[in-house]
Structure formats: C-alpha cells, structure tokens
Tab-separated table of C-alpha atoms and ligand atoms in Angstrom:
chain	number	residue	atom	x	y	z
A	1	UNK	CA	58.884	-36.155	-3.878
A	2	UNK	CA	56.733	-39.232	-3.441
A	3	UNK	CA	53.083	-38.740	-2.821
A	4	UNK	CA	51.759	-40.023	0.495
A	5	UNK	CA	50.146	-43.373	-0.322
A	6	UNK	CA	46.823	-42.722	1.455
A	7	UNK	CA	44.130	-40.123	1.044
A	8	UNK	CA	42.786	-37.898	3.804
A	9	UNK	CA	39.893	-40.153	4.823
A	10	UNK	CA	42.059	-43.233	4.921
A	11	UNK	CA	44.694	-41.573	7.064
A	12	UNK	CA	42.103	-40.074	9.412
A	13	UNK	CA	40.632	-43.532	9.945
A	14	UNK	CA	44.046	-44.900	10.812
A	15	UNK	CA	44.619	-42.059	13.266
A	16	UNK	CA	41.413	-43.037	15.055
A	17	UNK	CA	42.943	-46.459	15.708
A	18	UNK	CA	46.543	-45.434	16.235
A	19	UNK	CA	47.098	-42.096	17.925
A	20	UNK	CA	49.793	-39.847	16.487
A	21	UNK	CA	52.712	-39.708	16.280
A	22	UNK	CA	53.514	-42.876	14.334
A	23	UNK	CA	55.632	-44.030	11.462
A	24	UNK	CA	53.975	-45.430	8.388
A	25	UNK	CA	55.846	-47.519	5.801
A	26	UNK	CA	54.655	-48.371	2.326
A	27	UNK	CA	55.225	-52.038	1.516
A	28	UNK	CA	54.618	-51.761	-2.219
A	29	UNK	CA	56.984	-48.827	-2.506
A	30	UNK	CA	59.779	-50.665	-0.712
A	31	UNK	CA	59.172	-53.827	-2.700
A	32	UNK	CA	59.250	-52.119	-6.086
A	33	UNK	CA	62.296	-50.148	-5.121
A	34	UNK	CA	64.157	-53.291	-4.053
A	35	UNK	CA	63.235	-54.972	-7.313
A	36	UNK	CA	64.508	-51.993	-9.277
A	37	UNK	CA	67.871	-52.186	-7.550
A	38	UNK	CA	68.200	-55.899	-8.306
A	39	UNK	CA	67.180	-55.331	-11.909
A	40	UNK	CA	69.653	-52.495	-12.358
A	41	UNK	CA	72.542	-54.749	-11.346
A	42	UNK	CA	71.283	-57.987	-12.880
A	43	UNK	CA	74.289	-57.967	-15.258
A	44	UNK	CA	76.483	-59.009	-12.335
A	45	UNK	CA	76.155	-62.675	-11.549
A	46	UNK	CA	75.853	-62.846	-7.781
A	47	UNK	CA	74.997	-59.196	-7.188
A	48	UNK	CA	73.660	-58.765	-3.698
A	49	UNK	CA	72.413	-55.864	-1.657
A	50	UNK	CA	72.996	-56.223	2.076
A	51	UNK	CA	70.459	-53.883	3.620
A	52	UNK	CA	72.063	-51.788	6.365
A	53	UNK	CA	69.889	-52.900	9.262
A	54	UNK	CA	70.642	-49.773	11.275
A	55	UNK	CA	68.666	-47.747	8.739
A	56	UNK	CA	65.476	-49.550	9.717
A	57	UNK	CA	65.672	-52.551	11.999
A	58	UNK	CA	62.022	-53.542	11.956
A	59	UNK	CA	61.751	-57.327	11.421
A	60	UNK	CA	58.816	-56.965	9.013
A	61	UNK	CA	60.843	-54.743	6.734
A	62	UNK	CA	63.844	-57.047	7.074
A	63	UNK	CA	61.689	-59.994	6.039
A	64	UNK	CA	60.195	-58.030	3.179
A	65	UNK	CA	63.693	-57.284	1.900
A	66	UNK	CA	64.894	-60.826	2.474
A	67	UNK	CA	62.076	-61.897	0.160
A	68	UNK	CA	63.690	-59.690	-2.472
A	69	UNK	CA	66.907	-61.664	-2.034
A	70	UNK	CA	68.555	-58.992	0.080
A	71	UNK	CA	71.080	-59.879	2.739
A	72	UNK	CA	71.559	-57.832	5.903
A	73	UNK	CA	74.449	-55.634	6.900
A	74	UNK	CA	74.750	-55.818	10.679
A	75	UNK	CA	77.112	-54.146	13.094
A	76	UNK	CA	76.050	-55.148	16.577
A	77	UNK	CA	74.969	-58.220	18.497
A	78	UNK	CA	71.293	-57.213	18.597
A	79	UNK	CA	71.378	-56.609	14.842
A	80	UNK	CA	72.915	-60.053	14.310
A	81	UNK	CA	70.241	-61.634	16.496
A	82	UNK	CA	67.549	-59.738	14.631
A	83	UNK	CA	68.853	-61.055	11.315
A	84	UNK	CA	68.945	-64.561	12.753
A	85	UNK	CA	65.364	-64.244	14.005
A	86	UNK	CA	64.298	-63.168	10.520
A	87	UNK	CA	65.849	-66.312	9.073
A	88	UNK	CA	68.872	-64.611	7.590
A	89	UNK	CA	71.888	-66.799	7.999
A	90	UNK	CA	75.458	-67.455	6.952
A	91	UNK	CA	76.725	-65.353	4.075
A	92	UNK	CA	73.425	-63.523	3.818
A	93	UNK	CA	74.843	-61.501	6.696
A	94	UNK	CA	77.585	-58.951	6.228
A	95	UNK	CA	79.071	-58.017	9.581
A	96	UNK	CA	80.483	-54.530	8.982
A	97	UNK	CA	81.221	-53.418	12.516
A	98	UNK	CA	83.901	-51.275	14.096
A	99	UNK	CA	85.474	-51.146	17.529
A	100	UNK	CA	83.885	-54.563	17.874
A	101	UNK	CA	83.523	-56.480	21.138
A	102	UNK	CA	84.787	-60.043	20.991
A	103	UNK	CA	81.398	-61.616	21.723
A	104	UNK	CA	79.974	-59.986	18.618
A	105	UNK	CA	82.716	-61.471	16.448
A	106	UNK	CA	82.085	-64.854	18.054
A	107	UNK	CA	78.361	-64.689	17.295
A	108	UNK	CA	78.961	-63.479	13.744
A	109	UNK	CA	81.413	-66.316	13.098
A	110	UNK	CA	79.025	-68.813	14.667
A	111	UNK	CA	76.317	-67.601	12.274
A	112	UNK	CA	78.732	-67.965	9.364
A	113	UNK	CA	78.375	-64.282	8.525
A	114	UNK	CA	80.820	-62.520	6.246
A	115	UNK	CA	83.258	-60.789	8.569
A	116	UNK	CA	84.204	-57.352	7.332
A	117	UNK	CA	87.071	-56.121	9.481
A	118	UNK	CA	87.496	-52.453	10.256
A	119	UNK	CA	91.101	-52.634	11.427
A	120	UNK	CA	94.270	-54.606	10.759
A	121	UNK	CA	94.730	-55.390	14.449
A	122	UNK	CA	91.464	-57.313	14.381
A	123	UNK	CA	93.004	-60.137	12.348
A	124	UNK	CA	95.127	-61.192	15.322
A	125	UNK	CA	92.353	-60.224	17.733
A	126	UNK	CA	90.091	-62.737	15.981
A	127	UNK	CA	92.785	-65.385	15.834
A	128	UNK	CA	93.566	-65.098	19.529
A	129	UNK	CA	90.174	-64.405	21.050
A	130	UNK	CA	87.641	-65.920	18.670
A	131	UNK	CA	88.509	-67.896	15.563
A	132	UNK	CA	89.410	-67.059	12.023
A	133	UNK	CA	86.591	-67.327	9.505
A	134	UNK	CA	87.144	-68.952	6.115
A	135	UNK	CA	86.076	-65.814	4.285
A	136	UNK	CA	87.324	-62.388	5.247
A	137	UNK	CA	86.728	-58.862	4.023
A	138	UNK	CA	88.561	-55.658	4.897
A	139	UNK	CA	87.152	-52.151	4.917
A	140	UNK	CA	89.281	-49.673	2.999
A	141	UNK	CA	89.629	-46.020	3.967
A	142	UNK	CA	91.232	-44.105	1.111
A	143	UNK	CA	92.209	-41.153	3.311
A	144	UNK	CA	92.889	-37.987	1.374
A	145	UNK	CA	92.557	-39.764	-1.965
A	146	UNK	CA	88.820	-39.143	-1.843
A	147	UNK	CA	86.625	-36.301	-0.695
A	148	UNK	CA	83.939	-36.913	1.869
A	149	UNK	CA	80.398	-35.847	2.490
A	150	UNK	CA	78.758	-33.760	5.178
A	151	UNK	CA	77.409	-36.700	7.131
A	152	UNK	CA	80.445	-38.989	7.085
A	153	UNK	CA	83.141	-36.296	6.853
A	154	UNK	CA	86.555	-36.522	5.200
A	155	UNK	CA	87.858	-40.094	4.953
A	156	UNK	CA	91.171	-39.245	6.649
A	157	UNK	CA	89.248	-37.900	9.641
A	158	UNK	CA	86.961	-40.923	9.770
A	159	UNK	CA	87.504	-43.674	12.310
A	160	UNK	CA	86.721	-46.389	9.788
A	161	UNK	CA	88.815	-48.777	7.793
A	162	UNK	CA	92.343	-49.799	6.795
A	163	UNK	CA	94.882	-47.593	5.064
A	164	UNK	CA	96.027	-48.750	1.643
A	165	UNK	CA	99.284	-50.116	3.023
A	166	UNK	CA	97.459	-51.972	5.778
A	167	UNK	CA	95.275	-53.669	3.179
A	168	UNK	CA	98.290	-55.257	1.501
A	169	UNK	CA	99.793	-56.288	4.848
A	170	UNK	CA	96.427	-57.523	6.097
A	171	UNK	CA	95.617	-59.746	3.140
A	172	UNK	CA	99.151	-61.163	3.269
A	173	UNK	CA	98.718	-61.983	6.943
A	174	UNK	CA	95.273	-63.490	6.413
A	175	UNK	CA	96.696	-65.667	3.655
A	176	UNK	CA	99.517	-66.799	5.959
A	177	UNK	CA	96.888	-67.729	8.512
A	178	UNK	CA	95.264	-70.006	5.968
A	179	UNK	CA	92.278	-67.878	4.989
A	180	UNK	CA	91.338	-68.669	1.418
A	181	UNK	CA	88.340	-66.553	0.532
A	182	UNK	CA	88.487	-62.765	0.284
A	183	UNK	CA	86.401	-59.684	-0.230
A	184	UNK	CA	87.049	-55.959	-0.108
A	185	UNK	CA	84.817	-53.148	1.075
A	186	UNK	CA	84.614	-49.374	1.267
A	187	UNK	CA	81.917	-47.097	2.626
A	188	UNK	CA	82.923	-43.484	2.287
A	189	UNK	CA	79.842	-41.613	1.188
A	190	UNK	CA	76.557	-40.845	2.822
A	191	UNK	CA	73.431	-39.467	1.227
A	192	UNK	CA	75.376	-38.885	-1.996
A	193	UNK	CA	73.274	-37.943	-5.016
A	194	UNK	CA	76.066	-37.928	-7.612
A	195	UNK	CA	76.113	-41.303	-9.406
A	196	UNK	CA	79.736	-40.747	-10.431
A	197	UNK	CA	80.830	-40.976	-6.828
A	198	UNK	CA	79.818	-44.647	-6.710
A	199	UNK	CA	81.413	-45.407	-10.055
A	200	UNK	CA	84.644	-43.877	-8.747
A	201	UNK	CA	84.412	-45.892	-5.519
A	202	UNK	CA	83.901	-49.075	-7.509
A	203	UNK	CA	86.829	-48.272	-9.763
A	204	UNK	CA	89.031	-47.479	-6.768
A	205	UNK	CA	88.226	-50.913	-5.332
A	206	UNK	CA	88.565	-52.690	-8.699
A	207	UNK	CA	92.082	-51.278	-9.068
A	208	UNK	CA	92.973	-52.434	-5.584
A	209	UNK	CA	91.609	-55.901	-6.293
A	210	UNK	CA	93.915	-56.134	-9.290
A	211	UNK	CA	96.954	-54.843	-7.403
A	212	UNK	CA	96.388	-56.906	-4.267
A	213	UNK	CA	95.611	-60.092	-6.204
A	214	UNK	CA	98.850	-59.707	-8.119
A	215	UNK	CA	101.022	-58.789	-5.133
A	216	UNK	CA	99.586	-61.112	-2.493
A	217	UNK	CA	98.442	-63.819	-4.914
A	218	UNK	CA	94.938	-64.222	-3.639
A	219	UNK	CA	91.615	-64.286	-5.430
A	220	UNK	CA	88.764	-61.996	-4.513
A	221	UNK	CA	85.202	-63.266	-4.469
A	222	UNK	CA	83.454	-59.950	-4.070
A	223	UNK	CA	83.735	-56.194	-4.027
A	224	UNK	CA	81.391	-54.437	-1.618
A	225	UNK	CA	80.986	-50.789	-2.576
A	226	UNK	CA	79.091	-49.978	0.631
A	227	UNK	CA	75.971	-47.875	0.906
A	228	UNK	CA	75.499	-44.156	0.889
A	229	UNK	CA	73.276	-43.661	-2.145
A	230	UNK	CA	71.289	-40.537	-1.372
A	231	UNK	CA	67.611	-39.759	-1.673
A	232	UNK	CA	65.947	-36.525	-2.755
A	233	UNK	CA	64.916	-35.029	0.560
A	234	UNK	CA	64.269	-31.647	-1.046
A	235	UNK	CA	61.534	-31.187	-3.630
A	236	UNK	CA	64.025	-29.795	-6.144
A	237	UNK	CA	66.322	-32.821	-5.863
A	238	UNK	CA	66.068	-35.878	-8.088
A	239	UNK	CA	66.527	-39.527	-7.170
A	240	UNK	CA	69.842	-41.069	-8.180
A	241	UNK	CA	69.524	-42.807	-11.519
A	242	UNK	CA	70.522	-46.371	-10.669
A	243	UNK	CA	71.066	-47.242	-14.301
A	244	UNK	CA	73.825	-44.615	-14.506
A	245	UNK	CA	75.588	-46.109	-11.485
A	246	UNK	CA	75.084	-49.614	-12.791
A	247	UNK	CA	76.226	-48.903	-16.348
A	248	UNK	CA	79.224	-46.942	-15.117
A	249	UNK	CA	80.288	-49.708	-12.753
A	250	UNK	CA	79.701	-52.341	-15.422
A	251	UNK	CA	82.014	-50.513	-17.823
A	252	UNK	CA	84.773	-50.390	-15.183
A	253	UNK	CA	84.149	-54.003	-14.209
A	254	UNK	CA	84.658	-55.060	-17.791
A	255	UNK	CA	87.648	-52.763	-18.211
A	256	UNK	CA	89.359	-54.447	-15.270
A	257	UNK	CA	88.171	-57.823	-16.462
A	258	UNK	CA	86.828	-58.804	-13.062
A	259	UNK	CA	84.406	-61.634	-13.821
A	260	UNK	CA	83.371	-63.701	-11.888
A	261	UNK	CA	83.803	-61.314	-8.955
A	262	UNK	CA	80.486	-60.498	-7.296
A	263	UNK	CA	79.372	-56.968	-6.654
A	264	UNK	CA	77.856	-56.243	-3.269
A	265	UNK	CA	76.229	-53.152	-1.869
A	266	UNK	CA	75.002	-52.215	1.578
A	267	UNK	CA	72.593	-49.384	1.098
A	268	UNK	CA	70.153	-48.444	3.806
A	269	UNK	CA	68.762	-44.995	3.145
A	270	UNK	CA	67.792	-45.408	-0.506
A	271	UNK	CA	66.005	-48.705	0.191
A	272	UNK	CA	63.431	-47.632	2.768
A	273	UNK	CA	63.980	-43.870	3.208
A	274	UNK	CA	61.458	-42.459	0.731
A	275	UNK	CA	58.806	-44.989	1.752
A	276	UNK	CA	58.508	-44.055	5.395
A	277	UNK	CA	56.535	-41.156	6.879
A	278	UNK	CA	56.296	-39.720	10.341
A	279	UNK	CA	52.667	-38.776	10.917
A	280	UNK	CA	52.194	-36.187	13.615
A	281	UNK	CA	49.680	-33.627	14.810
A	282	UNK	CA	49.957	-29.927	15.585
A	283	UNK	CA	49.553	-29.563	19.340
A	284	UNK	CA	50.105	-25.861	19.929
A	285	UNK	CA	50.658	-22.778	17.850
A	286	UNK	CA	52.866	-20.221	19.538
A	287	UNK	CA	53.605	-16.694	18.415
A	288	UNK	CA	56.528	-14.795	19.918
A	289	UNK	CA	59.421	-13.455	17.882
A	290	UNK	CA	58.613	-16.175	15.385
A	291	UNK	CA	55.723	-18.512	14.639
A	292	UNK	CA	56.136	-21.900	16.226
A	293	UNK	CA	54.098	-24.950	15.388
A	294	UNK	CA	54.541	-27.471	18.203
A	295	UNK	CA	53.969	-31.081	17.159
A	296	UNK	CA	53.166	-34.177	19.165
A	297	UNK	CA	56.359	-35.719	17.758
A	298	UNK	CA	59.783	-34.489	18.763
A	299	UNK	CA	63.433	-34.979	17.963
A	300	UNK	CA	63.355	-38.253	19.920
A	301	UNK	CA	61.192	-39.614	17.095
A	302	UNK	CA	63.272	-38.218	14.238
A	303	UNK	CA	66.583	-36.659	15.060
A	304	UNK	CA	68.048	-35.997	11.620
A	305	UNK	CA	66.942	-32.346	11.452
A	306	UNK	CA	68.312	-31.723	14.949
A	307	UNK	CA	71.706	-33.376	14.506
A	308	UNK	CA	72.450	-32.889	10.804
A	309	UNK	CA	70.317	-29.869	10.147
A	310	UNK	CA	68.713	-32.201	7.601
A	311	UNK	CA	65.778	-31.115	5.482
A	312	UNK	CA	62.629	-33.223	5.704
A	313	UNK	CA	59.749	-32.220	3.526
A	314	UNK	CA	56.387	-31.714	5.218
A	315	UNK	CA	52.866	-31.724	3.954
A	316	UNK	CA	49.777	-30.726	5.845
A	317	UNK	CA	46.898	-33.144	5.373
A	318	UNK	CA	44.094	-31.502	3.407
A	319	UNK	CA	46.075	-28.288	2.972
A	320	UNK	CA	48.484	-29.529	0.323
A	321	UNK	CA	47.141	-27.121	-2.281
A	322	UNK	CA	46.767	-24.016	-0.129
A	323	UNK	CA	49.252	-21.183	-0.493
A	324	UNK	CA	52.364	-21.790	1.564
A	325	UNK	CA	52.640	-18.234	2.807
A	326	UNK	CA	53.353	-18.545	6.519
A	327	UNK	CA	56.787	-19.060	8.052
A	328	UNK	CA	57.020	-21.539	10.903
A	329	UNK	CA	59.595	-23.164	13.062
A	330	UNK	CA	58.142	-26.632	13.450
A	331	UNK	CA	59.147	-27.954	16.829
A	332	UNK	CA	58.925	-30.873	19.199
A	333	UNK	CA	58.605	-30.694	22.965
A	334	UNK	CA	62.153	-31.407	24.141
A	335	UNK	CA	63.828	-28.863	26.371
A	336	UNK	CA	66.409	-28.375	23.639
A	337	UNK	CA	66.201	-25.590	21.150
A	338	UNK	CA	67.518	-27.787	18.325
A	339	UNK	CA	64.368	-29.887	18.685
A	340	UNK	CA	62.987	-28.498	15.450
A	341	UNK	CA	61.806	-30.424	12.414
A	342	UNK	CA	62.088	-27.299	10.307
A	343	UNK	CA	63.236	-23.729	10.696
A	344	UNK	CA	61.617	-20.902	8.744
A	345	UNK	CA	59.551	-23.329	6.698
A	346	UNK	CA	56.849	-21.852	4.486
A	347	UNK	CA	53.646	-23.734	5.139
A	348	UNK	CA	49.948	-23.073	4.747
A	349	UNK	CA	48.431	-21.357	7.762
A	350	UNK	CA	48.335	-24.041	10.450
A	351	UNK	CA	45.696	-24.846	13.005
A	352	UNK	CA	45.786	-26.946	16.118
A	353	UNK	CA	45.011	-30.609	15.270
A	354	UNK	CA	46.324	-30.318	11.721
A	355	UNK	CA	48.018	-33.519	10.621
A	356	UNK	CA	51.561	-33.036	9.419
A	357	UNK	CA	53.264	-35.695	7.346
A	358	UNK	CA	57.041	-35.640	7.542
A	359	UNK	CA	58.418	-37.289	4.428
A	360	UNK	CA	61.434	-39.478	3.709
A	361	UNK	CA	61.666	-40.753	7.260
A	362	UNK	CA	61.846	-44.459	6.402
A	363	UNK	CA	65.582	-44.745	7.032
A	364	UNK	CA	67.620	-43.445	9.956
A	365	UNK	CA	64.306	-42.267	11.405
A	366	UNK	CA	62.594	-44.272	14.142
A	367	UNK	CA	65.764	-46.299	14.577
A	368	UNK	CA	67.705	-43.268	15.822
A	369	UNK	CA	65.077	-42.573	18.450
A	370	UNK	CA	65.967	-42.042	22.061
A	371	UNK	CA	64.434	-41.440	25.473
A	372	UNK	CA	66.056	-38.177	26.479
A	373	UNK	CA	63.743	-35.933	28.452
A	374	UNK	CA	61.495	-38.917	29.127
A	375	UNK	CA	60.270	-39.017	25.556
A	376	UNK	CA	58.865	-42.274	24.231
A	377	UNK	CA	59.382	-43.807	20.837
A	378	UNK	CA	56.320	-44.060	18.622
A	379	UNK	CA	54.616	-46.997	16.953
A	380	UNK	CA	55.473	-48.163	13.444
A	381	UNK	CA	52.740	-49.142	11.009
A	382	UNK	CA	53.015	-50.969	7.724
A	383	UNK	CA	50.678	-50.293	4.837
A	384	UNK	CA	50.407	-53.723	3.237
A	385	UNK	CA	50.160	-54.340	-0.482
A	386	UNK	CA	46.467	-55.234	-0.012
A	387	UNK	CA	45.722	-51.955	1.778
A	388	UNK	CA	45.710	-53.424	5.302
A	389	UNK	CA	47.496	-51.646	8.095
A	390	UNK	CA	49.481	-53.646	10.603
A	391	UNK	CA	51.222	-52.356	13.646
A	392	UNK	CA	54.755	-53.670	13.272
A	393	UNK	CA	55.991	-52.043	16.462
A	394	UNK	CA	53.870	-50.704	19.266
A	395	UNK	CA	54.546	-47.340	20.825
A	396	UNK	CA	56.696	-47.322	23.941
A	397	UNK	CA	54.892	-46.936	27.229
A	398	UNK	CA	55.926	-45.339	30.475
A	399	UNK	CA	56.374	-48.896	31.847
A	400	UNK	CA	58.977	-49.486	29.121
A	401	UNK	CA	60.737	-46.342	30.217
A	402	UNK	CA	60.879	-47.561	33.806
A	403	UNK	CA	61.868	-51.179	33.130
A	404	UNK	CA	65.610	-50.626	33.468
A	405	UNK	CA	65.247	-48.736	36.730
A	406	UNK	CA	65.480	-50.402	40.103
A	407	UNK	CA	63.397	-48.708	42.783
A	408	UNK	CA	63.946	-51.421	45.423
A	409	UNK	CA	66.474	-49.572	47.554
A	410	UNK	CA	65.157	-46.107	46.950
A	411	UNK	CA	63.763	-45.829	50.485
A	412	UNK	CA	67.296	-46.221	51.938
A	413	UNK	CA	68.365	-43.032	50.272
B	501	LIG	C1	75.320	-46.777	7.717
B	501	LIG	C2	76.061	-47.752	6.901
B	501	LIG	C3	75.550	-48.180	5.681
B	501	LIG	C4	74.280	-47.634	5.077
B	501	LIG	O1	74.372	-46.293	4.784
B	501	LIG	P1	73.169	-45.570	3.983
B	501	LIG	O2	73.623	-44.150	3.930
B	501	LIG	O3	71.964	-45.753	4.797
B	501	LIG	O4	73.077	-46.200	2.644
B	501	LIG	C5	76.248	-49.148	4.995
B	501	LIG	N1	77.400	-49.660	5.465
B	501	LIG	C6	77.923	-49.276	6.648
B	501	LIG	C7	79.170	-49.903	7.114
B	501	LIG	C8	77.273	-48.312	7.387
B	501	LIG	O5	77.798	-47.928	8.552
C-alpha cells in the first residue's frame, strides 16, 4: 500500500482551497512508475506502452505519460480528439474500439492511428464505408482456451475479438486488399496479479504470429499483449513484479525467434491506479442496525466498489495509527443501497469532519463518474513534482448539469 504523499497539515491546507471531495494524483509516482515499465521492457527494441485513456482521461496525465514515450489506447471519438489535443498523433495512437461507429474509424484513419479491429466484418465495413489503413491489427479472443477474470469474465462469453479461425481468414483478406503491415492483439485479463498470465498471453500470441505468418505469408510488426496488469488494492496483496513478466516474455520471444517484432502493451490501471486518491470528508455518522459513515463523495465519484464489489483501502487522516476497532459501512448519498465504498470495514472510531482518503483510485475512478441522482463529478488535482498543486479539472457545477436540458418549451406543457 502506497503512503499518501502529503502530511496532515499539507492536505488540510489544500482542503481549505479545494473543498472535498476531490481526486489527487501524484505526478512523481506516475512518472517513476512509467519509467520502471519502460526499463523493464527495454530489451525489446520498439517496446511501447499505449496508455488506456479510459482509465484516466485527464489531459495533464496524458501529457505526462506522453513525455515518458507512452502512446495512447483510445476507443471513442472523444478519446481520439483528446489524444490529438495532447499532441499524440499517428501510430502513437492505438485505436482498440468495438462496435465502432464509422465516423470514429474515419477520424482514427485520418489521424494515422493504428487500427485494431474487434471483428472480421469490420474489414469490409472499413473498405466500403471509410478506407483501409496501411497497417492493421486484429484483436484475438481465445474463447475457452483461456480462463477469464472476475471483471472481464470468460473469454468465450466476452463480446470482444476474433475467433482463431477468423484471424486466419481476416489476415488473408486484408492481404488480398493490399494491406502490408500487420499487428496482433489480445486483451483478456483485468486486474490480474499473476505475472504468468501475461507470459502465457504473450506466448499464445507469439505462436499465432508464427502460424499466421507461415500460412498467410505476411510479416507482423508488433504483438500487443493488451493491458490488465493488476494492482494491490488490498494491503495483503503485492504489486506485480514487472521483471518477472518481462523476463518470462523475453524468454518466449527468443524461443519463437521473433526479432524484430515490437512488443506493445496497453495498460491503464497499473500506470495511474496506485497514484490517485479520492479525498473525502465524513458528513454524517448514523447508527441503526449497523454503523454508517456517510461521506461527501458517493458512488458517482468512484463506482468500482458499487459495481464490482471492489475493495478500496481507506485511511483516516490523523487516525492512521489508532486501533481499527469499529465496523462501518462507508456510504455515499445516492438513493441506492449499493452506494457504499466499504461494507463492514474496520476503522478507527470516526467523527464528523474526519478526512477519509480512498486509495488506489487513480484508474477507472473519476473517469467512470456519472450524474445519476443529480450527483456532480468532483475536481481533480495534481501534486506536481515540485510540491505545487494544480487543479487539472474543476468540479462540475449545477450549471453543467443543466446544460444539456432545454427549458424553452416547458411552459407549453
Ligand atoms: C480497458 C482496456 C485496457 C486497459 O485495461 P487495464 O485493466 O486498465 O490495464 C486496455 N485495452 C483495452 C482494449 C481495454 O478495453
């Protein structure tokens, strides 16, 4: 578990300027982490991590990662435009979308992004309704050949990707259509802490590269093993040892004699997850059949506990070392009983106004936010490497909430 990067006084000063709840990201932490990933895979000439923008689409973080030579993995028009605005162009963008509208393909091709197709029918869809790119990648779904994870489910139940047979047919067709540059992709794990899983995924793809190259007579430029590297949300869990993944993949890469094929990755969670915190305040304490601590944040700010029953560690500012002897359900204010950040969590005795820090919220946190029940998304702050705080996204206002509504004809009703 990472320690919160600020002390009590520092955080209290920030709260005076920026009311809770807010997200806080640690620039140095993200930077070092990105560097470690690049270093771990430095053996592969051309290794590139395409940060999954959906995990944290804040332009400041995107820029920070771009400066570490990361590309961006996008899957919607706004994500493509965001990458473009951050100066990420051409093959620095991996477009791994699914059920894709034609205008998104057109924009991605216009940007020169790497097009990673989710379905065999999209080859002709592109040809007829957009244009064929010069480089194409297909997403593989191994079906029952691999087991899944709780978040993504079993591959054969998943909506993503080509079957094995479709891969062979698809590359053949793409070759017939004159496409000359190829990649292959799979993304079948989520929040996986076992390094072997990624070595197996890489090997699965390496084998396919060999078989497809031989059968279809094409050359692959890259293998994209997707994202899905987990983070230790629970105190007893350990971070994935990147050197184990890297060494394991390197051994397979050499075994299959794949040079000069480039290895790509599109992790989101492990890049920013541990370095983001949701800072929130206890608003009410309620005692009925259980103890409830009601926060000023709710599931609209962080929905992982509500939808995945995910564990997020919490610390109480200034009470970190007190005995954790009181059971609480830590809740938000939605009219939904699954609006709980924790159920039966042992915490120190809480008081109104206590500051609660919810850890590991830097990925799939703010970005999953929503406006149900009229809840507003919070601000995002960045703790700079020099100690400065900058607001990298303001909190939503009620005006924002009303902007899409049209009241003009309300009086007629
Ligand atoms: C969500 C997603 C990722 C990133 O997943 P993480 O679990 O955040 O690493 C990568 N690739 C695709 C296609 C995704 O949908």
